[in-house]
Structure formats: C-alpha cells, structure tokens
PDB file of C-alpha atoms in Angstrom:
ATOM      1  CA  THR A   1     -81.958  19.627 166.479  1.00  0.00           C
ATOM      2  CA  VAL A   2     -81.615  23.129 167.306  1.00  0.00           C
ATOM      3  CA  PHE A   3     -81.280  24.477 163.933  1.00  0.00           C
ATOM      4  CA  GLY A   4     -84.491  22.336 162.951  1.00  0.00           C
ATOM      5  CA  ALA A   5     -86.357  24.125 165.614  1.00  0.00           C
ATOM      6  CA  SER A   6     -85.130  27.286 164.414  1.00  0.00           C
ATOM      7  CA  ILE A   7     -85.913  26.787 160.761  1.00  0.00           C
ATOM      8  CA  MET A   8     -89.335  25.717 161.685  1.00  0.00           C
ATOM      9  CA  ASN A   9     -90.176  28.614 164.159  1.00  0.00           C
ATOM     10  CA  LEU A  10     -88.834  31.189 161.122  1.00  0.00           C
ATOM     11  CA  PHE A  11     -91.372  29.547 158.667  1.00  0.00           C
ATOM     12  CA  HIS A  12     -94.055  29.651 161.369  1.00  0.00           C
ATOM     13  CA  ASN A  13     -93.444  33.349 162.291  1.00  0.00           C
ATOM     14  CA  ALA A  14     -92.206  34.567 158.997  1.00  0.00           C
ATOM     15  CA  ASN A  15     -95.587  36.370 158.044  1.00  0.00           C
ATOM     16  CA  LYS A  16     -97.041  37.006 161.509  1.00  0.00           C
ATOM     17  CA  ARG A  17     -97.785  40.501 162.108  1.00  0.00           C
ATOM     18  CA  HIS A  18     -96.885  42.215 165.419  1.00  0.00           C
ATOM     19  CA  PRO A  19     -99.973  42.599 167.682  1.00  0.00           C
ATOM     20  CA  ASN A  20     -99.841  46.063 168.836  1.00  0.00           C
ATOM     21  CA  PHE A  21     -98.031  47.727 165.673  1.00  0.00           C
ATOM     22  CA  ASP A  22     -98.295  47.806 162.174  1.00  0.00           C
ATOM     23  CA  ARG A  23     -95.439  45.755 160.976  1.00  0.00           C
ATOM     24  CA  PRO A  24     -93.715  42.071 160.933  1.00  0.00           C
ATOM     25  CA  LEU A  25     -93.228  40.218 164.065  1.00  0.00           C
ATOM     26  CA  ILE A  26     -89.757  39.792 163.139  1.00  0.00           C
ATOM     27  CA  ASP A  27     -87.573  42.269 162.392  1.00  0.00           C
ATOM     28  CA  PHE A  28     -85.537  40.938 159.869  1.00  0.00           C
ATOM     29  CA  HIS A  29     -83.204  44.117 159.349  1.00  0.00           C
ATOM     30  CA  THR A  30     -81.984  43.685 163.399  1.00  0.00           C
ATOM     31  CA  ALA A  31     -81.609  39.889 162.571  1.00  0.00           C
ATOM     32  CA  LEU A  32     -79.213  40.456 159.779  1.00  0.00           C
ATOM     33  CA  MET A  33     -77.209  43.038 161.945  1.00  0.00           C
ATOM     34  CA  LEU A  34     -76.856  40.621 164.670  1.00  0.00           C
ATOM     35  CA  GLU A  35     -75.698  37.540 162.517  1.00  0.00           C
ATOM     36  CA  VAL A  36     -72.722  39.154 161.103  1.00  0.00           C
ATOM     37  CA  THR A  37     -71.411  39.798 164.737  1.00  0.00           C
ATOM     38  CA  THR A  38     -72.554  36.211 165.559  1.00  0.00           C
ATOM     39  CA  LEU A  39     -70.469  35.076 162.633  1.00  0.00           C
ATOM     40  CA  LEU A  40     -67.584  37.166 163.247  1.00  0.00           C
ATOM     41  CA  GLY A  41     -67.479  36.214 166.967  1.00  0.00           C
ATOM     42  CA  THR A  42     -67.745  32.239 165.915  1.00  0.00           C
ATOM     43  CA  VAL A  43     -64.752  32.787 163.503  1.00  0.00           C
ATOM     44  CA  LEU A  44     -62.543  34.566 165.886  1.00  0.00           C
ATOM     45  CA  GLY A  45     -63.593  32.301 168.557  1.00  0.00           C
ATOM     46  CA  VAL A  46     -62.711  29.269 166.492  1.00  0.00           C
ATOM     47  CA  ASP A  47     -59.330  30.940 165.736  1.00  0.00           C
ATOM     48  CA  LEU A  48     -58.774  31.852 169.330  1.00  0.00           C
ATOM     49  CA  ASN A  49     -59.347  28.331 170.691  1.00  0.00           C
ATOM     50  CA  SER A  50     -57.136  26.891 168.082  1.00  0.00           C
ATOM     51  CA  THR A  51     -54.225  28.747 168.571  1.00  0.00           C
ATOM     52  CA  SER A  52     -54.344  29.428 172.511  1.00  0.00           C
ATOM     53  CA  PRO A  53     -52.790  26.911 175.125  1.00  0.00           C
ATOM     54  CA  VAL A  54     -55.075  25.148 177.335  1.00  0.00           C
ATOM     55  CA  TRP A  55     -54.475  26.740 180.063  1.00  0.00           C
ATOM     56  CA  PHE A  56     -55.416  30.141 178.790  1.00  0.00           C
ATOM     57  CA  ILE A  57     -58.800  28.637 177.630  1.00  0.00           C
ATOM     58  CA  THR A  58     -59.508  27.204 180.893  1.00  0.00           C
ATOM     59  CA  LEU A  59     -58.559  30.523 182.428  1.00  0.00           C
ATOM     60  CA  LEU A  60     -61.140  32.598 180.171  1.00  0.00           C
ATOM     61  CA  LEU A  61     -63.892  30.047 180.843  1.00  0.00           C
ATOM     62  CA  ILE A  62     -63.303  30.329 184.840  1.00  0.00           C
ATOM     63  CA  LEU A  63     -63.168  34.243 184.487  1.00  0.00           C
ATOM     64  CA  THR A  64     -66.526  34.118 182.617  1.00  0.00           C
ATOM     65  CA  LEU A  65     -68.231  31.746 185.118  1.00  0.00           C
ATOM     66  CA  SER A  66     -67.211  33.568 187.983  1.00  0.00           C
ATOM     67  CA  PHE A  67     -68.271  36.580 186.409  1.00  0.00           C
ATOM     68  CA  THR A  68     -71.858  35.329 185.450  1.00  0.00           C
ATOM     69  CA  THR A  69     -72.084  33.666 188.900  1.00  0.00           C
ATOM     70  CA  TYR A  70     -71.433  36.750 190.408  1.00  0.00           C
ATOM     71  CA  ARG A  71     -73.629  38.808 188.766  1.00  0.00           C
ATOM     72  CA  THR A  72     -76.391  36.031 189.087  1.00  0.00           C
ATOM     73  CA  LEU A  73     -76.170  36.020 193.105  1.00  0.00           C
ATOM     74  CA  LYS A  74     -75.904  39.848 192.769  1.00  0.00           C
ATOM     75  CA  LYS A  75     -79.379  40.097 191.302  1.00  0.00           C
ATOM     76  CA  ALA A  76     -80.700  36.956 193.384  1.00  0.00           C
ATOM     77  CA  LEU A  77     -79.857  38.867 196.934  1.00  0.00           C
ATOM     78  CA  GLU A  78     -81.657  42.425 195.402  1.00  0.00           C
ATOM     79  CA  LEU A  79     -84.594  40.398 194.680  1.00  0.00           C
ATOM     80  CA  GLN A  80     -84.774  38.378 197.973  1.00  0.00           C
ATOM     81  CA  LYS A  81     -84.016  42.005 199.652  1.00  0.00           C
ATOM     82  CA  LYS A  82     -86.929  43.539 197.842  1.00  0.00           C
ATOM     83  CA  GLU A  83     -89.360  40.424 198.417  1.00  0.00           C
ATOM     84  CA  SER A  84     -88.663  40.573 201.890  1.00  0.00           C
ATOM     85  CA  GLU A  85     -89.633  44.259 202.058  1.00  0.00           C
ATOM     86  CA  THR A  86     -92.388  43.759 200.279  1.00  0.00           C
ATOM     87  CA  ASP A  87     -93.701  40.721 202.625  1.00  0.00           C
ATOM     88  CA  SER A  88     -93.099  42.803 205.465  1.00  0.00           C
ATOM     89  CA  VAL A  89     -95.358  45.743 204.633  1.00  0.00           C
ATOM     90  CA  GLY A  90     -98.049  43.316 203.219  1.00  0.00           C
TER      91      GLY A  90
END
C-alpha cells in the first residue's frame, strides 16, 4: 500500500544527511507545515463532496481536467518547438 511504502521510506531516510549541505535529508519543518494544509484540504474536500450535488462535483472535475490538459499540452508544444529549433541548428 501507499501508506506502508511511505512509512518505510521515512524510516529509511530519516537519519540520512543532505549530500551537499550539513543538514538532514528530510526537512521536517517543511513537512509539518505542508501536512497541516493537506489535512485541511482533505477535511474541506470531504465536506464539499458530501454537501454538493453530483453535477457540481462533475463540473469541478471537468474543469480541473481541462485546465490540467491545457497546461500539459501548452508545455508539450513549447518543448517540441524548442527541440525542433535545437535539431535544426545542430
């Protein structure tokens, strides 16, 4: 499971040091800060999902997928243009 793999990675990397700086590999202060917002988002998402009609949830999912698809396609076209310029020069 994902949870089990996460726990094992934590135990494996907890005592490791950063290769270039004298600090731990895991920044626990940042992880703690991100965990609070993750839990808050989960609680709000569950409440929104249980109180909203099905059509609204479907609309939000479609909008999210559309936005993600647009950004991915835009980035892919930029990379294709950059690679084709590099290929034509070299």
